[in-house]
Short mmCIF file of C-alpha atoms in Angstrom, two decimals:
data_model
loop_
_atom_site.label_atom_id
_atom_site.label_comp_id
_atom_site.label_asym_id
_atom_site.label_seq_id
_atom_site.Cartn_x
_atom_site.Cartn_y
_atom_site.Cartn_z
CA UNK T 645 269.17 110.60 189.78
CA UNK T 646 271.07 111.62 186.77
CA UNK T 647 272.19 115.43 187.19
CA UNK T 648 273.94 117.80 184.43
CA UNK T 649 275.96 120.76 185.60
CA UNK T 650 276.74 123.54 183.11
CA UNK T 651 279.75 126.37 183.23
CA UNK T 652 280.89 128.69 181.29
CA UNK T 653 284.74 127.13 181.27
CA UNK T 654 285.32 124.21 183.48
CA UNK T 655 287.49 122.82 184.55
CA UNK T 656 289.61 125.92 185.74
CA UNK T 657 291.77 126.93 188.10
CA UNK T 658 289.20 129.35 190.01
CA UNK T 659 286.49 126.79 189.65
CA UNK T 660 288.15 123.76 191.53
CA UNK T 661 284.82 124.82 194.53
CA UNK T 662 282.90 123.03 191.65
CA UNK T 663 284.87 119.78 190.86
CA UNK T 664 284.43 119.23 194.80
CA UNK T 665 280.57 120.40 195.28
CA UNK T 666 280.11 117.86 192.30
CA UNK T 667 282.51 115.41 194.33
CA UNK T 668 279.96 115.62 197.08
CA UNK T 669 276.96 115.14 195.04
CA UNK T 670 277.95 112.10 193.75
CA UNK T 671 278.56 110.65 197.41
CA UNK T 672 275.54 111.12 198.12
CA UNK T 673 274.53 108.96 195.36
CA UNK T 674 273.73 111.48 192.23
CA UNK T 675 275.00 110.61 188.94
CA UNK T 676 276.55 113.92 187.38
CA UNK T 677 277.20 114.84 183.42
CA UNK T 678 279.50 118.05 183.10
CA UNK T 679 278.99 120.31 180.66
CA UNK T 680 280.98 122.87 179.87
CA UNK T 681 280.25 126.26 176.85
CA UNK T 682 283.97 126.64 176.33
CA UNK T 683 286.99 124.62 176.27
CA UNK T 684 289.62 124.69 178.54
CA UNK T 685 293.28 124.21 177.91
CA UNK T 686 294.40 121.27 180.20
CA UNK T 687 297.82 122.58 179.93
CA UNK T 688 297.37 125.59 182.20
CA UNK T 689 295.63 123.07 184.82
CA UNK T 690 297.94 122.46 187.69
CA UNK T 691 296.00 120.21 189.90
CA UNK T 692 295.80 116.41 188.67
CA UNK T 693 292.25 116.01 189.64
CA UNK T 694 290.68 119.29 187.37
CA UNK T 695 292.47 116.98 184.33
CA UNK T 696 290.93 114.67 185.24
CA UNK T 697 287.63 116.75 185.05
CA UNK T 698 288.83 117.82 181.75
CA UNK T 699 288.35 114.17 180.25
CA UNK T 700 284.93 113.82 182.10
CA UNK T 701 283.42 117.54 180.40
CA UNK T 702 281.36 117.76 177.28
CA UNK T 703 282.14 121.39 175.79
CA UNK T 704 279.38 122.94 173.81
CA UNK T 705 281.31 125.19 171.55
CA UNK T 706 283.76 122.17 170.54
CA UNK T 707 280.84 121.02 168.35
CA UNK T 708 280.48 122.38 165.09
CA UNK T 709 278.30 125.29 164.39
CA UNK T 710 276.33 123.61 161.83
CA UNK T 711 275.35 121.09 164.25
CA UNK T 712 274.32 123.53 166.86
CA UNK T 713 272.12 125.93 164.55
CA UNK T 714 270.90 122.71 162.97
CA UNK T 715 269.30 121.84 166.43
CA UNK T 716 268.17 125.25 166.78
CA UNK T 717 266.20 125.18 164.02
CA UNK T 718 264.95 121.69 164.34
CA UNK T 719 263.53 122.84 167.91
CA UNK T 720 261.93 125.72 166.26
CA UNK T 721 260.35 123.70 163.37
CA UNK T 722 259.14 120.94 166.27
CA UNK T 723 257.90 123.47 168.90
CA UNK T 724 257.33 126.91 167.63
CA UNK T 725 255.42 128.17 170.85
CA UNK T 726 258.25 127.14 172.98
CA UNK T 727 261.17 128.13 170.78
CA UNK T 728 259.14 131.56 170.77
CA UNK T 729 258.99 131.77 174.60
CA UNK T 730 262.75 130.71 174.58
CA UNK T 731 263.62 133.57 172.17
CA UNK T 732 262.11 135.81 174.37
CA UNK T 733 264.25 134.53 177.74
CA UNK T 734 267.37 135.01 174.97
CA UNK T 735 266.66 138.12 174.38
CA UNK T 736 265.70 139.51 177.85
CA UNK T 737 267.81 142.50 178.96
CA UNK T 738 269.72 142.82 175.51
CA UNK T 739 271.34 146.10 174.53
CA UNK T 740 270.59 144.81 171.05
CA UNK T 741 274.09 145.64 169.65
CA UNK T 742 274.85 143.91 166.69
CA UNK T 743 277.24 141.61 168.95
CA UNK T 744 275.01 141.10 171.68
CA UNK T 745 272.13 139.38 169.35
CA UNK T 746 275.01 137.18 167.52
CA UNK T 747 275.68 136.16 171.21
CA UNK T 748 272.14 135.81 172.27
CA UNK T 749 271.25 133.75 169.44
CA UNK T 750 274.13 131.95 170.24
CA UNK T 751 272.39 131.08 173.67
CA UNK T 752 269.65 129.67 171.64
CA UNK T 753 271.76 127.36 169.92
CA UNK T 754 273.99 126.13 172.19
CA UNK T 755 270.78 125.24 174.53
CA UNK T 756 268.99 123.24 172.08
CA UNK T 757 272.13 121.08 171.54
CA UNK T 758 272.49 120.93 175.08
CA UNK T 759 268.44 119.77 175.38
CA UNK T 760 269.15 116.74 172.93
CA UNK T 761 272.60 115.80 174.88
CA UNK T 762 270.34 115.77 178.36
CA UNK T 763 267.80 113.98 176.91
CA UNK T 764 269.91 111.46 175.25
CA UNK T 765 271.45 110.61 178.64
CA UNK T 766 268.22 111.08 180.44
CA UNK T 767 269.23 113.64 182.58
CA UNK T 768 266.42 115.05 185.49
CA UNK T 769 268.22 117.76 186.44
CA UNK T 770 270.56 121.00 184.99
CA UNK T 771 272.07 122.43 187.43
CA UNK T 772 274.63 126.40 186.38
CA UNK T 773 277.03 127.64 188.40
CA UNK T 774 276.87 131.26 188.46
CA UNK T 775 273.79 133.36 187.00
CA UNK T 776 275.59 134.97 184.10
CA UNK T 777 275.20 132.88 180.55
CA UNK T 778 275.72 129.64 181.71
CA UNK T 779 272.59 129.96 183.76
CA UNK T 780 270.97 131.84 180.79
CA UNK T 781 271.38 128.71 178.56
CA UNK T 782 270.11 126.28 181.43
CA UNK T 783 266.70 128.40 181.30
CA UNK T 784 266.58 128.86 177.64
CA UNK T 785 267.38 124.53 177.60
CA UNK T 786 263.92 124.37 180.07
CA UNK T 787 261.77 126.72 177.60
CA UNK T 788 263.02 124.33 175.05
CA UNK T 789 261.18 121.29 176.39
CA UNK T 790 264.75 120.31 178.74
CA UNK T 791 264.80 119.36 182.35
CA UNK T 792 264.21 121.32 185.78
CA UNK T 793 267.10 123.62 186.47
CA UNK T 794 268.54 125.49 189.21
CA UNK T 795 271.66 127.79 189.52
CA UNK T 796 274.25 129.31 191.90
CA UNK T 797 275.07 133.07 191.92
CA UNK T 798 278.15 134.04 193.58
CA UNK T 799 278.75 137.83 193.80
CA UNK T 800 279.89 140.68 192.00
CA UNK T 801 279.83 139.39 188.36
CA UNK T 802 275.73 139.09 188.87
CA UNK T 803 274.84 141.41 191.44
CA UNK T 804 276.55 144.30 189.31
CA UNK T 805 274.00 143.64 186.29
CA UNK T 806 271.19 142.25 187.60
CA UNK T 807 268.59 143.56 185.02
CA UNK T 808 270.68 142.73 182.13
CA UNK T 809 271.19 139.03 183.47
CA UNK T 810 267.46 139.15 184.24
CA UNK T 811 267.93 137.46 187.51
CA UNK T 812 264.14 137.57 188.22
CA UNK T 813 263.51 135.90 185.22
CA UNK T 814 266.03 133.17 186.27
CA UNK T 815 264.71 132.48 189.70
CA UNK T 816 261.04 132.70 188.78
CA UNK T 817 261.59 129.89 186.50
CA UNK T 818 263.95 127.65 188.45
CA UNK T 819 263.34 125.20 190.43
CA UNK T 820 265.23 126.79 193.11
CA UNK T 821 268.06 129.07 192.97
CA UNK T 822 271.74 128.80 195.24
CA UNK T 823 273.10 131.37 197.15
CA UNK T 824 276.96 130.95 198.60
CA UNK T 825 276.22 133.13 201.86
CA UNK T 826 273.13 135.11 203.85
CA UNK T 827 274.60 138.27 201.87
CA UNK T 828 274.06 136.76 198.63
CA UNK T 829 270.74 135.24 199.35
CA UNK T 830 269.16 138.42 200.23
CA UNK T 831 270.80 140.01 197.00
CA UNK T 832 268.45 137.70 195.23
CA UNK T 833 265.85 138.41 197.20
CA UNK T 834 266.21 141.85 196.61
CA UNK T 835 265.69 141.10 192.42
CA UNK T 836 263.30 138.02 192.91
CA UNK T 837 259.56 138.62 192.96
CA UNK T 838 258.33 137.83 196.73
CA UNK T 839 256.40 134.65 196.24
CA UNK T 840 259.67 133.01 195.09
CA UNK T 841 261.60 134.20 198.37
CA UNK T 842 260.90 130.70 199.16
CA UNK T 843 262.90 128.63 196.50
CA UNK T 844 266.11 130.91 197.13
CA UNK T 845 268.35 128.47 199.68
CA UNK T 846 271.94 128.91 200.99
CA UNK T 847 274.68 126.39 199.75
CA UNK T 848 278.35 127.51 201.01
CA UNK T 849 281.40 126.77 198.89
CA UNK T 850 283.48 123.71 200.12
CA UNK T 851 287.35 123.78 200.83
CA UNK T 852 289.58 121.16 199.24
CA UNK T 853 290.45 118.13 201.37
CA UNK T 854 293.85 119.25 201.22
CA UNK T 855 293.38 122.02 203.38
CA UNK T 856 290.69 120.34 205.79
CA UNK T 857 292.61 117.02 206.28
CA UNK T 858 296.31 118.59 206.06
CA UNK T 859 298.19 116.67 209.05
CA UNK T 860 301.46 117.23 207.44
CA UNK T 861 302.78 120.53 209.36
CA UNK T 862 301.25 123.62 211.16
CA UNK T 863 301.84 126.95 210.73
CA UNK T 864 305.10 128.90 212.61
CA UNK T 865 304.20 132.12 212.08
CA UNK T 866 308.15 132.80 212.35
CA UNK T 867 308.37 134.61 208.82
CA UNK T 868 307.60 137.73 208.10
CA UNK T 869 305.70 136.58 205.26
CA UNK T 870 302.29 137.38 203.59
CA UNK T 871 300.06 135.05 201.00
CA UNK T 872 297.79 136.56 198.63
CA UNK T 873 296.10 134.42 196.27
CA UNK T 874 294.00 136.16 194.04
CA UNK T 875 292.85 136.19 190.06
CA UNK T 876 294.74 139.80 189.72
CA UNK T 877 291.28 141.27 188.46
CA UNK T 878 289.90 145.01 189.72
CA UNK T 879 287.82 143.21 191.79
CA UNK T 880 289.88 141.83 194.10
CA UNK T 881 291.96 144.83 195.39
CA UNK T 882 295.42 144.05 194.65
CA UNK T 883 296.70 147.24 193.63
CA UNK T 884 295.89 148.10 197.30
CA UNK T 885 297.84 145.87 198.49
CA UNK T 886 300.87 146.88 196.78
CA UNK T 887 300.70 150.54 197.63
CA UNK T 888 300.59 149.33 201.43
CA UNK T 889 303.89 147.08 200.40
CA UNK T 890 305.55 150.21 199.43
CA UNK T 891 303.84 152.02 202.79
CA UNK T 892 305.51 150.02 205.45
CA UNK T 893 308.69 149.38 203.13
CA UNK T 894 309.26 153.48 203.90
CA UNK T 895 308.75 153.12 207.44
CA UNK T 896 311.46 150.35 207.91
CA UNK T 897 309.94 147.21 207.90
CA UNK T 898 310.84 143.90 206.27
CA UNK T 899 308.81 141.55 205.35
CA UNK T 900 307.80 139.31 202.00
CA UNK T 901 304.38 139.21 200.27
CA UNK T 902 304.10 135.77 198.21
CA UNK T 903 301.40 136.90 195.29
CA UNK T 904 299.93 133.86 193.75
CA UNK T 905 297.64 134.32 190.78
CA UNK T 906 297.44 135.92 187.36
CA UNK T 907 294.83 137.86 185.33
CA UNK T 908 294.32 140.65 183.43
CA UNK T 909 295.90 143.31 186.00
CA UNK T 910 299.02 141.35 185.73
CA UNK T 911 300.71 144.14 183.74
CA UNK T 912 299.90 146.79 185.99
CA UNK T 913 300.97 144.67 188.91
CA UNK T 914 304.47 143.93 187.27
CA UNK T 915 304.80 147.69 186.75
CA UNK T 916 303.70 148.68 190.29
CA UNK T 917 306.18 146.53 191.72
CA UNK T 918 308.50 148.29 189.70
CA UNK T 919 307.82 151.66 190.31
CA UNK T 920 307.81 151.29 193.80
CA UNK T 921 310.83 149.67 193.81
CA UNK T 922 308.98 146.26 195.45
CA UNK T 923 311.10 143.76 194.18
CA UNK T 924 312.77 142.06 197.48
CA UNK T 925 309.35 142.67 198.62
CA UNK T 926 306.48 141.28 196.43
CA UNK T 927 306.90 137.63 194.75
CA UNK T 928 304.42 137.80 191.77
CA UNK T 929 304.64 133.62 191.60
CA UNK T 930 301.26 133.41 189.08
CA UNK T 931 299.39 130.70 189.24
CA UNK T 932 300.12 127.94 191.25
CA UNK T 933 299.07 123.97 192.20
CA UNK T 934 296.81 122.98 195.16
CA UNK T 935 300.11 122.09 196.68
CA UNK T 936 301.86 124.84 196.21
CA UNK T 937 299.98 126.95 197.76
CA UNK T 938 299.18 124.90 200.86
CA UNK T 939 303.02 125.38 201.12
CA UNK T 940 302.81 129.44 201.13
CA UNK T 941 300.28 129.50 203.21
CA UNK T 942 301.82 127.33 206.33
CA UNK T 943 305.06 130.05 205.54
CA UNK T 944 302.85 133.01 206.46
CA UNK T 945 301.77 134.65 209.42
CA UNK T 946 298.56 135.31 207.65
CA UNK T 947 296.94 135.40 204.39
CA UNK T 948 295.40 139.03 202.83
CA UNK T 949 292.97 139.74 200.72
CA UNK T 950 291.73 143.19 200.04
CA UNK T 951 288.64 143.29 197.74
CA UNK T 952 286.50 145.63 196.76
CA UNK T 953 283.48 143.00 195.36
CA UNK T 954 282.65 139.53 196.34
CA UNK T 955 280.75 136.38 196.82
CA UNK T 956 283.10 134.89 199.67
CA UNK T 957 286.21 133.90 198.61
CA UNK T 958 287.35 130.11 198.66
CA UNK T 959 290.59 131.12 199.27
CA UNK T 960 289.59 132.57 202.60
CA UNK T 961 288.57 129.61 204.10
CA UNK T 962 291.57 127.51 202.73
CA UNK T 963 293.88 129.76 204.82
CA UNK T 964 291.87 129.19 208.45
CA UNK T 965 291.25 125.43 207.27
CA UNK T 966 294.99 125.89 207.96
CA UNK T 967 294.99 127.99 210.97
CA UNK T 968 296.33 130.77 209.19
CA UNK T 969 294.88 133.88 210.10
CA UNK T 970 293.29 136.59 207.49
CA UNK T 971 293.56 139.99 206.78
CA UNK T 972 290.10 141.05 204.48
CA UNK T 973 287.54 143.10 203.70
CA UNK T 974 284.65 143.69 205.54
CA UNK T 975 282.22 143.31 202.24
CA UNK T 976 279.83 140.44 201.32
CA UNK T 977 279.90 137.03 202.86
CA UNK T 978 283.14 137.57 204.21
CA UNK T 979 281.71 138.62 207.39
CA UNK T 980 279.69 135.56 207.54
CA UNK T 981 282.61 133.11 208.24
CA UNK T 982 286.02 135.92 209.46
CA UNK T 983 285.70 137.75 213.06
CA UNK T 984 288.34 139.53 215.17
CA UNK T 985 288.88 135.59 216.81
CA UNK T 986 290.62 134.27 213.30
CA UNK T 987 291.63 137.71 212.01
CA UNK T 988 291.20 141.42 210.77
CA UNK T 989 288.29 142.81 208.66
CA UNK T 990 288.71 146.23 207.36
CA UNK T 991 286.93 148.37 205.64
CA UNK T 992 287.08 148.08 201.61
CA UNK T 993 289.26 150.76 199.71
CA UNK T 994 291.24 151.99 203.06
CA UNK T 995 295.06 151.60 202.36
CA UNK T 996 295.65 152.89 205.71
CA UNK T 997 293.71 150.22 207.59
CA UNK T 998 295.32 147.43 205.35
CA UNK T 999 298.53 148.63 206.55
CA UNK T 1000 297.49 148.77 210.55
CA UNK T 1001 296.23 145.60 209.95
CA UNK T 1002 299.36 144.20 208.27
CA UNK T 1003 301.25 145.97 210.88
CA UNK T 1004 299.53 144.18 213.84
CA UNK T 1005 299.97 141.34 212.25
CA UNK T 1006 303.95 141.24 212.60
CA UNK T 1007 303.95 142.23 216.43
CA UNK T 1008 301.34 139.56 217.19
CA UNK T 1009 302.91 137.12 219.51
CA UNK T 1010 303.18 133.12 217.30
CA UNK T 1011 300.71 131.72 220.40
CA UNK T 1012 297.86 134.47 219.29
CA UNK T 1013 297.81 133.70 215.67
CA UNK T 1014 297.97 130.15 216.33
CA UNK T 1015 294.96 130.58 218.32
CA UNK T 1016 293.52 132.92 215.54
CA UNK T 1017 293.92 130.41 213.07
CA UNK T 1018 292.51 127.01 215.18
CA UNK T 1019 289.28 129.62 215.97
CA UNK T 1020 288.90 130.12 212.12
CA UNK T 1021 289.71 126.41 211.38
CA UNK T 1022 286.39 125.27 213.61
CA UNK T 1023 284.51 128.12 211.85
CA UNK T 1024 285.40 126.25 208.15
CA UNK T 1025 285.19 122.83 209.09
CA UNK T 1026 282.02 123.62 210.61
CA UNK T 1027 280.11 125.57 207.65
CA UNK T 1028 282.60 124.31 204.59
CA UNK T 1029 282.66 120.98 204.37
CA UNK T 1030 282.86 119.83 200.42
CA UNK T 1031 280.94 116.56 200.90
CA UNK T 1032 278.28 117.69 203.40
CA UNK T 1033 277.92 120.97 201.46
CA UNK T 1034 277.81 118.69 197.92
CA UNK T 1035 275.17 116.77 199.59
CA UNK T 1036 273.20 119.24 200.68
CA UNK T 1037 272.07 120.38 197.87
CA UNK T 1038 271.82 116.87 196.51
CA UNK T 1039 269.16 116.83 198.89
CA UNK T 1040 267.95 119.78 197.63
CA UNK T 1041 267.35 118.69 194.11
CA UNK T 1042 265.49 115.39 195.38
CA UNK T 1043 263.17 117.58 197.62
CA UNK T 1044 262.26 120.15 195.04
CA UNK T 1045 261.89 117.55 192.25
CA UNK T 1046 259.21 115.70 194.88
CA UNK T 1047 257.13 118.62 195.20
CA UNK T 1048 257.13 119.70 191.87
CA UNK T 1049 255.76 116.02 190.85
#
């Protein structure tokens, strides 16, 4: 079966869950067209395999305008009840700011190219990662006369605006709709109309061979050392993490906190570290290569993450995949796949319990975190495995496209 996914920007760096899930799919035997709405810039990918990705991805916006509002009028002219219907999906939710209906009718266009491209490579199936406009444009691409789609909604980014993403909408007219955990599933539930409970299924996130199949070395837990890797967005709590840096760096101890990622927040970061005087203490490395942070991880006694809104973060199960313990937050998913056997949940927004926990974490004994990390290891191999996960919902799309015939 021919299959089309569709992202916002793909490849990227935060999206390499994708280039696997896709990976899967295609051992089970699907044939898979990416698309992607905007370009990336291979130079800022660090992992061989998401350039490769890059040459494999069809990027909407890299056409010429002309050519996509030339489509979106030739749909209109062909099938002016659908286009009408479309228009009305488009427009769903809108503010109706003079920006939002440029970028609505931008939806429009960019899914009646995208309807010709599937077509023209005879595509069954559109499948969106995340619910936001990527997943808009794979529903406005079905009103338009395109194939059966489904999407995947991670977390925060959708469940903060449901009812301007119109996520009933969405799932009423997919096929089926993806959930990454129980949490997330019954967030859709909670926007979908009840008779399409049924279509909303639970596909976890897979974790990159490198960390499942890593014989190389184990963890020590000798250092003193702490991995964060994190897009430095509000979301994910790093500010938090800083202030309990500067916490136990008053009450004596030493100890290193390797910070891998880079986002908008990276300013304030830079200027927190700074101000609290964090410099021996934090290493703000920005983004870094598969490798790379395989390497950081196996240095640290465990990794931390303290955010305040998720889906269930990849990164997460790359650390136990390692054996390397976890210090997070007890929000979303996250409880799902971390317990007190591979690690410490706290509660979100508590800079005291992030130090405790970062505290315990130094006196525990190597033998205990070794055995916290192989418990959270059997935990990830067991529910994140890339090719059974990528196959799953291969599955998925076969099953639902039988019914519907």
């Amino acid at each position: 079966m021919n299959i089309a996914y569709l992202v916002n920007k793909y490849p990227a760096i935060s999206h390499s869950f994708i280039r696997r899930e896709i990976a899967g799919i295609e051992g089970a035997g699907g044939t898979v067209f990416r698309f992607s709405v905007r370009n990336s810039d291979p130079e800022l990918l660090p992992d061989i395999r998401d350039k490769r990705e890059y040459e494999k991805t069809e990027v909407i916006l890299e056409n010429n305008w002309f050519g996509l509002v030339l489509q979106m009028f030739i749909k209109a002219l062909a099938s002016p009840i659908k286009f009408a219907d479309a228009v009305r999906v488009a427009f769903a939710g809108s503010s109706f700011r003079p920006s939002d209906l440029i970028r609505r009718i931008a939806y429009i266009a960019e899914a009646a190219w995208l309807t010709r491209r599937l077509r023209e490579q005879n595509v069954k199936h559109l499948h969106a990662h995340f619910g936001t406009n990527s997943a808009t444009v794979a529903q406005i691409a079905y009103k338009l006369g395109g194939p059966p789609f489904s999407f995947t909604v991670h977390g925060p980014d959708e469940f903060d605006r449901p009812i301007e993403l119109d996520l009933r909408s969405k799932i009423s007219d997919a096929l089926f709709a993806v959930a990454i955990s129980n949490f997330g599933k019954g967030q859709l539930m909670r926007w979908a109309n009840y008779q399409d409970w049924g279509k909303i299924e639970v596909i976890r996130c897979g974790v990159d061979d490198n960390f499942i199949l890593n014989n190389r070395s184990k963890p020590t837990y000798e250092k003193t050392q702490f991995a964060s890797i994190a897009r430095l967005s509000g979301q994910k709590g790093i500010p938090l993490l800083i202030q309990a840096a500067a916490i136990l760096k008053d009450d004596g101890y030493r100890f290193t906190i390797q910070l891998i990622g880079g986002g908008e927040m990276q300013p304030q970061i830079e200027n927190m570290i700074r101000d609290y005087d964090l410099q021996d203490y934090v290493n703000l490395v920005g983004w870094a290569s598969t490798m790379e942070i395989v390497e950081s991880l196996l240095d640290s006694k465990a990794m931390v993450l303290p955010s305040f809104a998720e889906g269930l973060p990849v990164v997460i199960m790359e650390a136990l995949a390692l054996e390397v313990p976890v210090i997070v937050t007890a929000i979303a998913g996250t409880p799902e796949l971390v317990n007190d056997q591979s690690g410490w949940l706290i509660p979100s927004g508590s800079v005291d319990a992030l130090v405790e926990a970062l505290k315990t974490a130094m006196q525990t004994p190597p033998q205990t975190l070794s055995e916290m990390g192989k418990a959270g290891r059997e935990r990830v191999v067991s529910l994140h495995d890339s090719m059974k996960n990528g196959a799953e919902l291969f599955e998925l799309i076969v099953k639902y496209h039988a019914h519907d015939q």
